[in-house]
Amino acid sequence: MKKITYSLFLISALFGANVWAQYSAETDVATLQQAAEQGDAEAQFYLGVSYDNKQDYANALHWYNLAARQEMPAAQFNLGYMYELGQGVEQSYHTAVKFYKSAAEQHLPQAQYQLAHMYMEGKGLRQDVNIAMTWLENAAEAGYPAAQYDLAMHYYKGLNFKQDYAKALQWFNKAGEQNYARAQFSLGLMYQTGTGVQQSDAKALDWYGKAAAQNYAPAQLNLGALYEQGKGVKVDLPKAKKLYGDACDNGDQRGCDYYKDLNQKGI
């Protein structure tokens, strides 16, 4: 989970391209301050982000609150984040839920996703798996890749749904096509093992490759194994060794072990 910051994609999606044309990451603080003091909600939000990035949480909280009172969902979400983590404020799951819900009801997928987790874990409210899944589905349908991945995992493992590999594949694909590394890895695993799909080392290689390019260690490890074993590709031990080394560098001890093994064999 991340706060909403100066992302062109996010801002355009949330407020429309016209807002980005009005304010951008390069807008100077003085200009933002003037507009914010005149009650411009977008400027208040951007000014809050500016202070947030400097870890000046008191001022960030002030401007987020002003924007949130004008029903700006991104500001409400960031306030929820601050209260959930106790960042610059006393931690309060109850208050976090209030802000997440306000933003979620305005169809902000990040807030819908986080609200789903609050319901799932019973943080700040009574645990309710059914409501959690409804919000998770809403976020996934809105195109939020983290929600699509989580929904896919529920279908894949049969959690709160009947196990359904076809639906798992559908949602993994949606997230994977948005370059979500964990979903790409899961697609690679489904194709490598033939789980719910026709087994295909070539497709596994493709999906693992996409996730590995994002430094996702489990994908680097499995891709290395395919190159070492010549599955879906010609045997390439130097390539396998490099991938194992990459996985090791990204914190996977197995990658370290496999790299060492190939190194001792003179690869």
CSV table of C-alpha atoms in Angstrom, one decimal, residues 27 179 191 200 246 267:
chain,number,residue,atom,x,y,z
A,27,THR,CA,4.4,23.5,-9.7
A,179,ASN,CA,2.9,-5.3,-15.4
A,191,TYR,CA,1.7,-22.6,-17.0
A,200,SER,CA,3.5,-24.7,-21.5
A,246,ASP,CA,19.9,-11.8,-9.4
A,267,ILE,CA,30.0,-22.1,-14.9
